XYZ file of C-alpha atoms in Angstrom:
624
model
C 80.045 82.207 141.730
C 77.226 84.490 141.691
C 75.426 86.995 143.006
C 73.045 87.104 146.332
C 70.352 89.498 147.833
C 67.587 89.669 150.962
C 65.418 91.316 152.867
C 64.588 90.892 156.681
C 61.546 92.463 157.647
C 61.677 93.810 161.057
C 58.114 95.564 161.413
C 55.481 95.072 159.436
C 56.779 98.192 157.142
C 59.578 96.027 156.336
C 57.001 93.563 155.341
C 55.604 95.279 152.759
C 58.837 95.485 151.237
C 59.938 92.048 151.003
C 58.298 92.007 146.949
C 61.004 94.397 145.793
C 63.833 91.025 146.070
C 62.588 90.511 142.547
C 64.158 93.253 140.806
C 67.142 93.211 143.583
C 68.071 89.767 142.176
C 67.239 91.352 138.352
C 70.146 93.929 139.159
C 72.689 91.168 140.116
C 71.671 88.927 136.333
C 75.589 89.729 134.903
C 76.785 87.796 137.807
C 74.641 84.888 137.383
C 73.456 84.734 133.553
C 72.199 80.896 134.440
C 69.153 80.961 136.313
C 67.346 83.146 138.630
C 66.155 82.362 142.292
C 63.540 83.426 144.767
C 62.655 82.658 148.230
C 59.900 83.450 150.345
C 58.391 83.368 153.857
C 56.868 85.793 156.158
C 59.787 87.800 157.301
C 62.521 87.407 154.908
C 62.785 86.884 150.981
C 66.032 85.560 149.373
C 67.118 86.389 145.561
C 70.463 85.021 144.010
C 71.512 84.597 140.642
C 73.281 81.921 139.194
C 76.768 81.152 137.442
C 77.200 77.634 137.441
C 80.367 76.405 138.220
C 80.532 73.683 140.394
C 78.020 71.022 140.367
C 76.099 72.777 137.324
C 72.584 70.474 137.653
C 69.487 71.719 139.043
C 69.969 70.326 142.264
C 72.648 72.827 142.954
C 70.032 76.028 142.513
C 69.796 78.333 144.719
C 67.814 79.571 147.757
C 68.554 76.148 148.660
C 67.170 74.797 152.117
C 67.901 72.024 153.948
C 65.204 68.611 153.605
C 63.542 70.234 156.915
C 62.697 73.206 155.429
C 64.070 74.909 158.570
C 67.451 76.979 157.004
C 67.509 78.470 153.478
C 70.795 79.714 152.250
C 72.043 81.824 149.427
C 75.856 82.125 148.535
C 78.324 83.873 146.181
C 81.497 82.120 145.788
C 83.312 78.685 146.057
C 84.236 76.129 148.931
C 87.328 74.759 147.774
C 87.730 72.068 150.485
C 83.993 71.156 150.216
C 84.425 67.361 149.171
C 86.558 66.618 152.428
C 83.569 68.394 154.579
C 81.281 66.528 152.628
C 82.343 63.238 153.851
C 83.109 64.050 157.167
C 79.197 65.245 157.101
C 77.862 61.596 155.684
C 80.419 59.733 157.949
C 77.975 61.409 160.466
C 75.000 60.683 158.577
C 74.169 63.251 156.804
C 72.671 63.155 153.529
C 73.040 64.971 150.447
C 71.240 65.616 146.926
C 73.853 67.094 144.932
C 77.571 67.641 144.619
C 77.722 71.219 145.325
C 79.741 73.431 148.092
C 76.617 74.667 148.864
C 74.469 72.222 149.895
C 77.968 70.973 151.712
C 78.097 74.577 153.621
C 74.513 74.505 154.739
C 74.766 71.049 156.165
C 77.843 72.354 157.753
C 76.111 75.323 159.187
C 73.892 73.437 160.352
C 75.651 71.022 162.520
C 78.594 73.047 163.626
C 76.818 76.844 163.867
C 79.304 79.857 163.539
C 82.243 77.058 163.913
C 81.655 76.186 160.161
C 83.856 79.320 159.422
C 87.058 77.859 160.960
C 86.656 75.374 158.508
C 86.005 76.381 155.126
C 88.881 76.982 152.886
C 87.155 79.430 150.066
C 85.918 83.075 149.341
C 82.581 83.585 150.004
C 79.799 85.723 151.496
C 76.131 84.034 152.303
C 73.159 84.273 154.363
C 71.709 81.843 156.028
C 68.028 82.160 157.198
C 66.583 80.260 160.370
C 63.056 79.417 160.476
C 62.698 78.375 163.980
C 64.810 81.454 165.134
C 63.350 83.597 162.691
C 67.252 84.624 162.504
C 69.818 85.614 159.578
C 73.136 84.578 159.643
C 75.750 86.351 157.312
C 79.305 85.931 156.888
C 82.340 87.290 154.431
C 85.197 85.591 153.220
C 88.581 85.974 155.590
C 89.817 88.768 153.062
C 87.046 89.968 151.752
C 87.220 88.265 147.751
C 83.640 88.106 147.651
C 81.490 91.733 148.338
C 79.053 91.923 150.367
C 76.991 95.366 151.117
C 74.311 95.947 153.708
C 71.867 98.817 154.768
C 69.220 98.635 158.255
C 67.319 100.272 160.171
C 64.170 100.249 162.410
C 62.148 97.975 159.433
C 64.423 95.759 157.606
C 68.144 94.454 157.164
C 68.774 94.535 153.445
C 71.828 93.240 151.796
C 73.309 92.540 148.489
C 76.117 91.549 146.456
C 76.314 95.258 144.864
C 75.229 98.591 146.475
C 73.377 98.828 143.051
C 70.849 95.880 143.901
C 70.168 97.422 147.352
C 68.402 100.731 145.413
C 65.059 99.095 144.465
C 64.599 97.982 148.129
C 63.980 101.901 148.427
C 66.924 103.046 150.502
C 68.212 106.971 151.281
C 70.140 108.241 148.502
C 71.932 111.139 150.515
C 75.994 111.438 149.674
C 78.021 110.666 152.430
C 81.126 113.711 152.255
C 83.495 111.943 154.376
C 83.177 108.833 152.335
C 83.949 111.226 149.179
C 87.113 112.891 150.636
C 88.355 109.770 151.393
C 88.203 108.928 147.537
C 88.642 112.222 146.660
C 92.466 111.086 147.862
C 92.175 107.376 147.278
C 89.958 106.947 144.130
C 88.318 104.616 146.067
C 86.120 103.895 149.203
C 87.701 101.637 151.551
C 85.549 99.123 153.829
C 83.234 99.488 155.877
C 81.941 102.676 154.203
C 80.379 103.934 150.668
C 79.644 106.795 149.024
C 75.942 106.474 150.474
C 75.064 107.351 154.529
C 73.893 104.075 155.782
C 74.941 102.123 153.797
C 78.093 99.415 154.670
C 80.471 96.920 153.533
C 80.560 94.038 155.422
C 84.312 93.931 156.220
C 86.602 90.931 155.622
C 86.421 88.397 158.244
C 82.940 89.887 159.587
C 79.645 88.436 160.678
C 76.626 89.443 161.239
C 73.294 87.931 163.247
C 70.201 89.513 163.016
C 67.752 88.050 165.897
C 65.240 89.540 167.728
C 65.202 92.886 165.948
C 69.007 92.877 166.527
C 71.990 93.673 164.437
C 75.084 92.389 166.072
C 78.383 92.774 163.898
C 81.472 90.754 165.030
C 84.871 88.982 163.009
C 85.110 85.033 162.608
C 88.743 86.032 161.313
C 91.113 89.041 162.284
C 94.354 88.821 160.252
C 97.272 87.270 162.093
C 99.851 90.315 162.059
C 102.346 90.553 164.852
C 102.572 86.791 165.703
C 105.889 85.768 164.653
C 106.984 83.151 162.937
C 110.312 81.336 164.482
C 111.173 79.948 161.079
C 115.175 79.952 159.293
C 115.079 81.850 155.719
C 115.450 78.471 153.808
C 112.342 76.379 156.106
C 110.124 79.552 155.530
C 110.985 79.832 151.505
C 110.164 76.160 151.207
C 107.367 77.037 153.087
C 105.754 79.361 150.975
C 106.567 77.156 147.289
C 104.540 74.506 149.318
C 101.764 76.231 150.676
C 101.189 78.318 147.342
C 101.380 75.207 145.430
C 98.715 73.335 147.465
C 96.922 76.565 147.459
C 97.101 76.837 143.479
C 95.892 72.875 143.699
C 92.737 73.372 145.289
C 91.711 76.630 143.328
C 91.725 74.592 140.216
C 88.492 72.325 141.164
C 85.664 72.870 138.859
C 83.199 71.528 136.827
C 83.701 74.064 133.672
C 86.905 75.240 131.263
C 89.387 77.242 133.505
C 92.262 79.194 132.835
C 95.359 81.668 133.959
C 95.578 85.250 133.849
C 99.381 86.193 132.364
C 100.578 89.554 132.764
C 104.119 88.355 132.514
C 104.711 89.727 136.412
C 106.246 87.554 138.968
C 102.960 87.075 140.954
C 100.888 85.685 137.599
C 103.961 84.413 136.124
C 104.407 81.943 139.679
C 100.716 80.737 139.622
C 100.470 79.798 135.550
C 103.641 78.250 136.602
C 102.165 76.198 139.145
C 98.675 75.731 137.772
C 100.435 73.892 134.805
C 101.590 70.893 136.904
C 97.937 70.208 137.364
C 96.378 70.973 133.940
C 97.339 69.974 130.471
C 97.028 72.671 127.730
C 96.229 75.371 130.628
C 94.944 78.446 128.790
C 96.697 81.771 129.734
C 95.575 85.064 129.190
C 97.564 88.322 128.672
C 96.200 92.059 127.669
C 99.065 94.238 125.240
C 98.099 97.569 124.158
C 99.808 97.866 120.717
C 99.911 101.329 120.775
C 101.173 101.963 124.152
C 104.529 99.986 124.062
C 105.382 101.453 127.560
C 101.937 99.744 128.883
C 102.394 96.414 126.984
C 104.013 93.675 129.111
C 102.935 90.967 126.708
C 106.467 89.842 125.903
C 107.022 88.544 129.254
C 103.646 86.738 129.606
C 104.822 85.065 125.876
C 107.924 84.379 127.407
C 106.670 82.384 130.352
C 103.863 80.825 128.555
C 106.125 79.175 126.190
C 108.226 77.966 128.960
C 105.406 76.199 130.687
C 103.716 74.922 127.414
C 100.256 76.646 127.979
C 98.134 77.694 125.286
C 98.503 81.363 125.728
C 96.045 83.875 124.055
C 97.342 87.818 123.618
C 94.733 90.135 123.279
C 96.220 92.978 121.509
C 93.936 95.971 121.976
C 93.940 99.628 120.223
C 92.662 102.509 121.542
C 89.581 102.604 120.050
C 88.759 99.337 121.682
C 89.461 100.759 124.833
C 87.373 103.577 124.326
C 85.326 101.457 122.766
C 84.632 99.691 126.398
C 84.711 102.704 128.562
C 81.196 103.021 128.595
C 80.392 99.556 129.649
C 83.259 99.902 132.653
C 81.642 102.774 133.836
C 77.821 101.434 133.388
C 79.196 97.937 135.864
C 80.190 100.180 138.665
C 77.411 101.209 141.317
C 79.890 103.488 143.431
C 82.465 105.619 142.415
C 85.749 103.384 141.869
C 88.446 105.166 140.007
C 91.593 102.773 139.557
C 91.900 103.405 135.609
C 93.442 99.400 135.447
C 90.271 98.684 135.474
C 89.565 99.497 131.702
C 92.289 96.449 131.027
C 90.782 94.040 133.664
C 87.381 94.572 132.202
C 88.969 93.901 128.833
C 90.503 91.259 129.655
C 88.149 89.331 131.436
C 85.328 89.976 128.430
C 87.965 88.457 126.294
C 88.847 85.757 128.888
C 85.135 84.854 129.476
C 85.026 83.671 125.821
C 87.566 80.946 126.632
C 86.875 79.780 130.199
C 84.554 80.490 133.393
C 86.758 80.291 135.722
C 90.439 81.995 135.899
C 93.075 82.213 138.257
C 95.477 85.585 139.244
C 98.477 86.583 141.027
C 96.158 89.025 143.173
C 97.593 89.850 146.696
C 101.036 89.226 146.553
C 102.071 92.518 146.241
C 100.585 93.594 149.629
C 101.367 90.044 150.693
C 105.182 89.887 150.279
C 105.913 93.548 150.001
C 105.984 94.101 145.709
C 104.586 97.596 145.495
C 107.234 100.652 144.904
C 106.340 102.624 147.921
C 107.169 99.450 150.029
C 110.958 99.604 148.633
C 110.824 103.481 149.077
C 109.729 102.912 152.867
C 112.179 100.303 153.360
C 115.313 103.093 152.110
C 113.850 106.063 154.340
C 113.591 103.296 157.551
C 116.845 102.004 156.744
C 118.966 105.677 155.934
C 122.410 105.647 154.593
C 123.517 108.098 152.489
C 121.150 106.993 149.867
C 118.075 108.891 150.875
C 119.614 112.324 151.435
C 121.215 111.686 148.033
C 117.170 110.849 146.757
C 115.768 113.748 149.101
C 118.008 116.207 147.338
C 117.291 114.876 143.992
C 113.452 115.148 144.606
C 113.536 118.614 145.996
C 116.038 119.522 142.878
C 113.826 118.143 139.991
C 110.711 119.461 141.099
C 110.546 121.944 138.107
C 111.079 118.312 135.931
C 107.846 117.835 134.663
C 106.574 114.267 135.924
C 103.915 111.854 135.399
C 102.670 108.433 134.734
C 103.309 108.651 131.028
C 106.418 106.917 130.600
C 109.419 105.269 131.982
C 111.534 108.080 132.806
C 108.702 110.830 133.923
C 107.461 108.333 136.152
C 110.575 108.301 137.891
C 110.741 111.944 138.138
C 107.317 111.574 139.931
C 108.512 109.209 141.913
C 111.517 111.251 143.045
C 109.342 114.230 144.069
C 106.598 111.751 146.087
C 109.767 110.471 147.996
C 111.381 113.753 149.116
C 107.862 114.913 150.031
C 107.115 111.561 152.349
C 110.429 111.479 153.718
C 109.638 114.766 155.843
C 106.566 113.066 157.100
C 105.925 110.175 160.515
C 105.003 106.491 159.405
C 101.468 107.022 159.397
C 101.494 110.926 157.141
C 103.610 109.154 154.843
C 101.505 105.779 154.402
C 98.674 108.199 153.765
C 100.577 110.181 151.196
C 101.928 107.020 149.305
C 98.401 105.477 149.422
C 96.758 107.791 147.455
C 97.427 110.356 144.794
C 97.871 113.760 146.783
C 97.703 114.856 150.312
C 94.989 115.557 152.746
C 94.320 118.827 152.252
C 94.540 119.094 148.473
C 91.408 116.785 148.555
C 89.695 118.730 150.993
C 90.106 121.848 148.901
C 87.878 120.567 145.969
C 85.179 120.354 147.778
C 82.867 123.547 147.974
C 81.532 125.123 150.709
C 83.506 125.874 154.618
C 86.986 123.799 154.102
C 87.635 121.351 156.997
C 83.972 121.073 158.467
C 83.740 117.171 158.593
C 84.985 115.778 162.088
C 84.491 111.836 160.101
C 87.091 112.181 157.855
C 90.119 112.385 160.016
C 88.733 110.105 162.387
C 88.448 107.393 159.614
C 91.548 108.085 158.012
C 93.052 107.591 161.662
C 91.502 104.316 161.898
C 92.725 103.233 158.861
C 96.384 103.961 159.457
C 96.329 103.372 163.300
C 98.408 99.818 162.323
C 101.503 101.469 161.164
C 104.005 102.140 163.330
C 107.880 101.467 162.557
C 107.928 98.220 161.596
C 107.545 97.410 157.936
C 105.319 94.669 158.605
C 102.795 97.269 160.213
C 102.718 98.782 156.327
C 102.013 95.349 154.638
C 99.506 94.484 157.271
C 97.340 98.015 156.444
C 97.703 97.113 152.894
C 96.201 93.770 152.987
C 93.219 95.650 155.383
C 92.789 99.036 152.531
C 94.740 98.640 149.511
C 93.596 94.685 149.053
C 90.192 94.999 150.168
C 88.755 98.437 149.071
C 90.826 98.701 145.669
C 92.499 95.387 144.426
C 89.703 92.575 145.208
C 87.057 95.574 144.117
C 88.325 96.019 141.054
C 89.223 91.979 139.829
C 85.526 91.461 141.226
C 83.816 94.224 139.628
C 85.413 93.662 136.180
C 85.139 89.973 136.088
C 81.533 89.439 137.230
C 80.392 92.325 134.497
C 81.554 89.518 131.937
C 80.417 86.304 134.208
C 83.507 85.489 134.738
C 85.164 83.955 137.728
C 88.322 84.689 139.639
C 90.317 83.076 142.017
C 93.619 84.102 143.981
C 95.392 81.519 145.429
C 97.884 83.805 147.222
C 94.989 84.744 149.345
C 94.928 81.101 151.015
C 94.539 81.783 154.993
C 97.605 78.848 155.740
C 100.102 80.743 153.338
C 98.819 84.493 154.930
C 99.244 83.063 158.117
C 102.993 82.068 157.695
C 103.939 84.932 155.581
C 102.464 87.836 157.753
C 104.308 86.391 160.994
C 107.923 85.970 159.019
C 110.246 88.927 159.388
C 109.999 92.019 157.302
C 113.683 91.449 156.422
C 112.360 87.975 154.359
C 110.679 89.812 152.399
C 111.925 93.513 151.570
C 115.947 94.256 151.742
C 118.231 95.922 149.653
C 115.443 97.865 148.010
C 114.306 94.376 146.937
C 110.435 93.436 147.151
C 109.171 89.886 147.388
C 112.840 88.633 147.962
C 111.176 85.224 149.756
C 109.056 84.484 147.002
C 111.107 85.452 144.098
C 113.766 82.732 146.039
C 110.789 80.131 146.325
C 110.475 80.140 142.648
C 114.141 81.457 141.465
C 115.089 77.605 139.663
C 112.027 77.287 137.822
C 111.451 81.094 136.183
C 112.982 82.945 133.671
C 115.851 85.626 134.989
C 113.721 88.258 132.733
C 110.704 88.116 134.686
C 112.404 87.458 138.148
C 114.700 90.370 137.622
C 112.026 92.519 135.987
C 111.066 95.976 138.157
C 107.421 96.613 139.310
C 105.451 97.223 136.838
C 101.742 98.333 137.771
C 98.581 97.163 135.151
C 98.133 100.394 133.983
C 96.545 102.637 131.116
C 97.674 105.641 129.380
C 94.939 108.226 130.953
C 97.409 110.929 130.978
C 97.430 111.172 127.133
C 93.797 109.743 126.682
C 92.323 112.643 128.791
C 94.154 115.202 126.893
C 92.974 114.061 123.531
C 90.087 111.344 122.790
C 88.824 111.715 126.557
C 88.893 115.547 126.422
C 85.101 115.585 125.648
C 84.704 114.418 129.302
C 86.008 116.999 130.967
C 84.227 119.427 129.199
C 81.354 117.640 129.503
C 81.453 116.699 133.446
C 83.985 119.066 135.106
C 82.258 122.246 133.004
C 81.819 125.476 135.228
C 78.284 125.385 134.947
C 77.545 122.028 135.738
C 80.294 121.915 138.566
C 78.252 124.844 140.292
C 75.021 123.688 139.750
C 76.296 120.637 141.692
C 77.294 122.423 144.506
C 79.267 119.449 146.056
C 83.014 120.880 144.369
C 84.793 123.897 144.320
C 85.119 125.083 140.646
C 87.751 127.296 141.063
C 90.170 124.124 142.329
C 88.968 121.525 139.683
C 90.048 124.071 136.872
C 93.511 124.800 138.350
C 93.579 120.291 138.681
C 92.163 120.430 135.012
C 94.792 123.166 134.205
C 97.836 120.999 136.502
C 96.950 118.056 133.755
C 97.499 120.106 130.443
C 100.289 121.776 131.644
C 104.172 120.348 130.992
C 104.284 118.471 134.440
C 100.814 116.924 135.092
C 102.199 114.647 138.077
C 99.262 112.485 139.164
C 96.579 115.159 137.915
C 95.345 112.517 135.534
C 94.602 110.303 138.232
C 92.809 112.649 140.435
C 90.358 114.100 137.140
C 89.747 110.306 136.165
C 88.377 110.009 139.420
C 86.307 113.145 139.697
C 84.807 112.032 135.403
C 83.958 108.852 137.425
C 82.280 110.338 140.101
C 80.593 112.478 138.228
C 79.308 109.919 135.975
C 77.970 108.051 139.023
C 76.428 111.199 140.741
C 74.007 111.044 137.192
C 73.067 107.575 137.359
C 72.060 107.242 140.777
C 71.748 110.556 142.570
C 69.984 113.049 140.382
C-alpha cells in the first residue's frame, strides 16, 4: 500500500515540468513512510512512496521496471491472488527477482496487455509507462478502494494518489460551483469530479491510455446490476458464507502484523468472525467514546471478541482527545470531505497503526446487501400497507418535535419527518433527498450571487440517479456507484493512510458482488429487514445481540460539540465578515443554518455547518 504520482509530458512545456515529481511524491510521504522513489526519462517521471507490506526487501521498491528496461510501473495497493499469477507467469518462463504483487502485475501486463485486469483479484490503481510506445497505461480498482486523481491538458497528463500531490505540478486552482453544490447537499464530491475545474477522479473500473498526445478514458469493469441470478434462497445464502469466507481468506496474506476492525456491527462482527479461523490471537480493534454512551458501541465489539477468542483492544476516547485530533483530520484532507465519522476512523486507525499495518473492515455491506435505514424506509413506501400513511401522518404531525442526530429518540423524530417528506417525492427525488442532508434547493440557496445559474449541477445530479427506477435493486446499485465510492472508501482511505495504515474490505470481492447484485431484492430487504441474506449466512455462529441489533451508523456527537467546544469555529469561519469577503455564500442563509442548529430542533443543521467549517478550512489552505 502506498502512494503513486507522474507526469507525461506532452510538449516540450510539459517537459519542463517533469522536475516538480519530487515534491509530488514528498506530498504522498504519510502513505508510504518507508522509502521514497523516482523515475526518470524524457517524457514521463514516476514518484511513489512506500509502505511495505508485502515482500518488504529492496527488491520490491518502486518505480520498478521490467529486466528490459522497456515498462516502468508504480502501484498503490495489493494483488491478493498474485502467487497463483506468479506461477502461471514462470510456467511460461518468466522470471522474477522478488516476491512482490508488483513485480507479478508488471510481468502480467506485460504478457497479457489490458487483459491483466480480468485477472487480478485486489484493489489497486497504477501506471504503467511504455518505452517503445512512449505510452501510459492507468487503471483503478473494480470499486474504486484505491484513489486515483488526474488533471491534462495540451502539455502534460498528471496524476496522483491525492488531489493534494497534483498542486506542485502547477495546476489551475479555480473552484468548480457545481462540484460545491453537489457537496453543499452531500458533504462530499462524488466521482468523477472535485472541488477543482479540471481536475478528475478516475472512476471505479476505469482506464486510461495516453498515446500519441491522446487521452482515451474507458471501464475494464462496469458493475453487474440487472443480471439475475436464478439461485433458491438457501443455494444463494450458502453462497454468500462461502464466497465471503474465501474472500476474508485471501485478504489476510501479508508479510507484516494484521488485524480486525470491531465496531460490534453485523458487517465487522461477520469478518473478525471469519478472519479468526485463519489467524490465532487475531487482534481486533473497537473505538468507545466514554462520554457519549449513545455513540459507544463497544459492548457489542467486547461481546463478539470474546466469543471468537481475539485479542481485542478498546480505545476509549474523551472529548478532548477528539478535539484533540481534529486538527490533524482536517490537515489529511486535500478536498472538502465532510462525513464527521471520520474524526473516529482517523482515531481509530492512529490507534490501530500502533498494533498492526494491515487491518481488515466490514466496509460495503451496507450498500451491498441493503443495511442502511433509508433502504428499509424505501422498501415500506414501495411496498404500502397501512403502515406508511400511519408513518406519513406521524411525520407531518411531529414536525414541531424538535429532531436531530443527538440521541436515540430525536433521531427518530428526524427520521419520521425525512420519511413523510420523501414519500411525496418519485424514486429518483427521493434517493436524492435520502442521500444527502437537505434538498436541492436549500443547497442552492447558500450560495451567493443569481440562485439557479449553473446548468452542471442538475445535469450531474441526473446522471447520478439515472439508475433508480422502481426496483430496489436500482437503489443498492447507485449506492455502491456514489455512496461507496465518493463517501465510504474516501473516508476509510483518507483516515487510514494519514496513520500508514492499511485497509482491506473483503465484502468488496468482485465473485461475491457479482452474485449478490444479481439475487432478488426480496433476499435481501423484507419486512423492514436489511441484510436478511447475510444475517441468515451467519445466524448459527453470532450472537442474537448483534444479529438482532438496529443500524447503527459510526457516528460523533457534532450536534453538541458545535454548540459548545466547536463554537469557536463558527465564529471563526462562518463570521459575516469573512463570509462576504468570500463572496462564494450567501450570509444571510448560513446565519438562519447557524441559527436552525442552536435552536430546539436543529434536524441535520449540524451536518450541513460541519460541512461548510470544512470547506472553509480547505478554501484557506489551498485557495487563498
Amino acid at each position: 500500500m502506498c502512494g503513486i504520482t507522474g507526469i507525461f509530458a506532452l510538449s516540450p512545456n510539459g517537459k519542463r515540468l517533469l522536475g516538480k515529481v519530487s515534491e509530488s511524491t514528498y506530498c504522498l510521504q504519510h502513505r508510504g513512510p518507508e522509502g521514497e522513489g523516482l523515475h526518470f526519462e524524457e517524457h514521463i517521471a514516476l514518484g511513489h512512496r512506500r509502505l511495505k507490506i508485502i515482500d518488504i526487501s529492496d527488491q520490491a521498491a518502486q518505480p520498478m521496471s521490467d529486466p528490459s528496461g522497456r515498462y516502468t510501473i508504480v502501484f498503490n495497493g495489493e494483488i491478493f491472488n498474485y502467487k497463483t499469477l506468479k506461477k502461471e507467469l514462470e510456467k511460461s518462463g518468466t522470471r522474477f527477482r522478488s516476491e512482490s504483487d508488483t513485480e507479478t502485475l508488471l510481468h502480467l501486463y506485460i504478457r497479457d496487455g489490458e487483459r491483466a485486469l480480468e485477472q487480478l483479484e485486489g484493489e489497486y490503481a497504477f501506471a504503467i509507462y511504455d518505452k517503445q510506445e512512449n505510452s501510459l497505461f492507468l487503471a483503478r480498482d473494480r470499486f474504486g478502494i484505491k484513489p486515483l486523481y488526474y488533471f491534462f491538458d495540451a502539455d502534460r497528463f498528471i496524476f496522483a494518489s491525492e488531489m493534494g500531490s497534483l498542486l506542485p505540478y502547477g495546476i489551475p486552482r479555480s473552484l468548480d460551483r457545481a462540484s460545491l453544490e453537489l457537496y453543499l447537499h452531500l458533504n462530499y464530491v462524488p466521482a468523477p469530479w472535485t472541488m477543482l475545474e479540471g481536475v478528475h477522479k478516475m472512476e471505479a473500473g476505469q482506464q486510461i491510455v495516453i498515446r500519441n498526445g491522446q487521452v482515451n478514458r474507458s471501464y475494464h469493469y462496469i458493475l453487474p446490476w440487472g443480471e439475475p441470478v436464478k439461485m433458491g434462497y438457501g443455494e444463494a445464502k450458502k453462497n454468500v458464507a462461502e464466497l465471503l469466507e474465501n474472500s476474508v481468506k485471501e485478504r489476510m496474506v501479508a508479510d507484516v502484523p494484521l488485524g480486525c476492525f470491531l465496531s460490534g456491527g453485523l458487517d465487522s462482527s461477520i469478518v473478525s468472525l471469519l478472519a479468526s479461523r485463519y489467524a490465532k490471537g487475531l487482534k481486533t480493534f473497537s473505538v468507545g467514546f466514554h462520554e457519549e454512551r449513545y455513540f459507544d458501541e463497544t459492548p457489542y465489539a467486547q461481546l463478539l471478541a470474546k466469543k471468537i477468542g481475539s485479542e481485542h483492544h478498546v480505545f476509549s476516547i474523551g472529548n478532548k482527545e477528539l478535539f484533540d485530533e481534529l486538527e490533524n483530520v482536517l490537515a489529511s484532507l486535500d478536498e472538502p470531505f465532510a462525513d464527521s465519522s471520520a474524526l473516529a476512523v482517523g482515531l481509530l486507525s492512529k490507534k490501530t497503526r500502533r498494533e498492526v499495518k494491515v487491518a481488515l473492515s466490514g466496509d460495503g455491506a451496507d450498500e451491498l446487501f441493503g443495511g442502511y435505514n433509508k433502504h428499509r424506509a424505501e422498501w415500506r413506501l414501495r411496498n404500502g400497507g397501512p403502515v406508511n400513511s400511519v408513518l406519513c401522518i406521524a411525520g407531518s404531525l411531529f414536525k414541531r418535535i424538535p429532531s436531530s442526530r443527538n440521541s436515540a429518540f430525536a433521531n427518530r423524530i428526524r427520521q419520521l419527518k425525512r420519511f413523510a417528506e420523501g414519500a411525496s417525492l418519485d424514486e429518483k427525488e427521493r434517493y436524492w433527498l435520502w442521500a444527502g442532508f437537505t434538498n436541492s434547493g436549500n443547497a442552492n440557496n447558500l450560495l451567493s450571487g443569481q440562485k439557479n445559474e449553473n446548468a452542471e449541477f442538475p445535469r450531474r445530479k441526473a446522471g447520478l440517479t439515472q439508475k433508480v427506477d422502481k426496483t430496489m435493486n436500482s437503489v443498492l446499485y447507485t449506492d455502491m456507484k456514489m455512496v461507496l465510492e465518493g463517501d465510504m472508501l474516501v473516508k476509510v482511505d483518507r483516515m487510514s493512510m494519514a496513520h500508514s495504515l492499511e485497509v482491506r474490505v473483503p465484502f468488496l470481492d468482485h465473485k461475491l458482488v457479482s452474485l449478490v447484485s444479481g439475487l432478488p431484492s426480496e433476499f435481501k430487504i423484507g419486512k423492514g429487514k436489511g441484510k436478511m441474506i447475510l444475517r441468515d449466512a451467519f445466524a448459527e455462529l453470532l450472537p442474537a445481540e448483534i444479529l438482532n441489533r438496529k443500524k447503527h451508523g459510526f457516528e460523533v456527537p457534532l450536534l453538541r460539540w458545535l454548540r459548545t467546544e466547536l463554537r469557536h469555529l463558527i465564529e471563526e469561519d462562518l463570521s459575516e465578515q469573512k463570509i462576504k469577503a468570500q463572496g462564494i455564500f450567501d450570509h444571510n442563509q448560513v446565519d438562519h443554518l447557524v441559527k436552525k442548529l442552536f435552536s430546539p430542533d436543529p434536524g441535520d443543521a449540524a451536518a450541513r455547518i460541519w460541512g461548510l467549517l470544512v470547506f472553509q478550512r480547505w478554501w484557506k489552505k489551498y485557495m487563498i
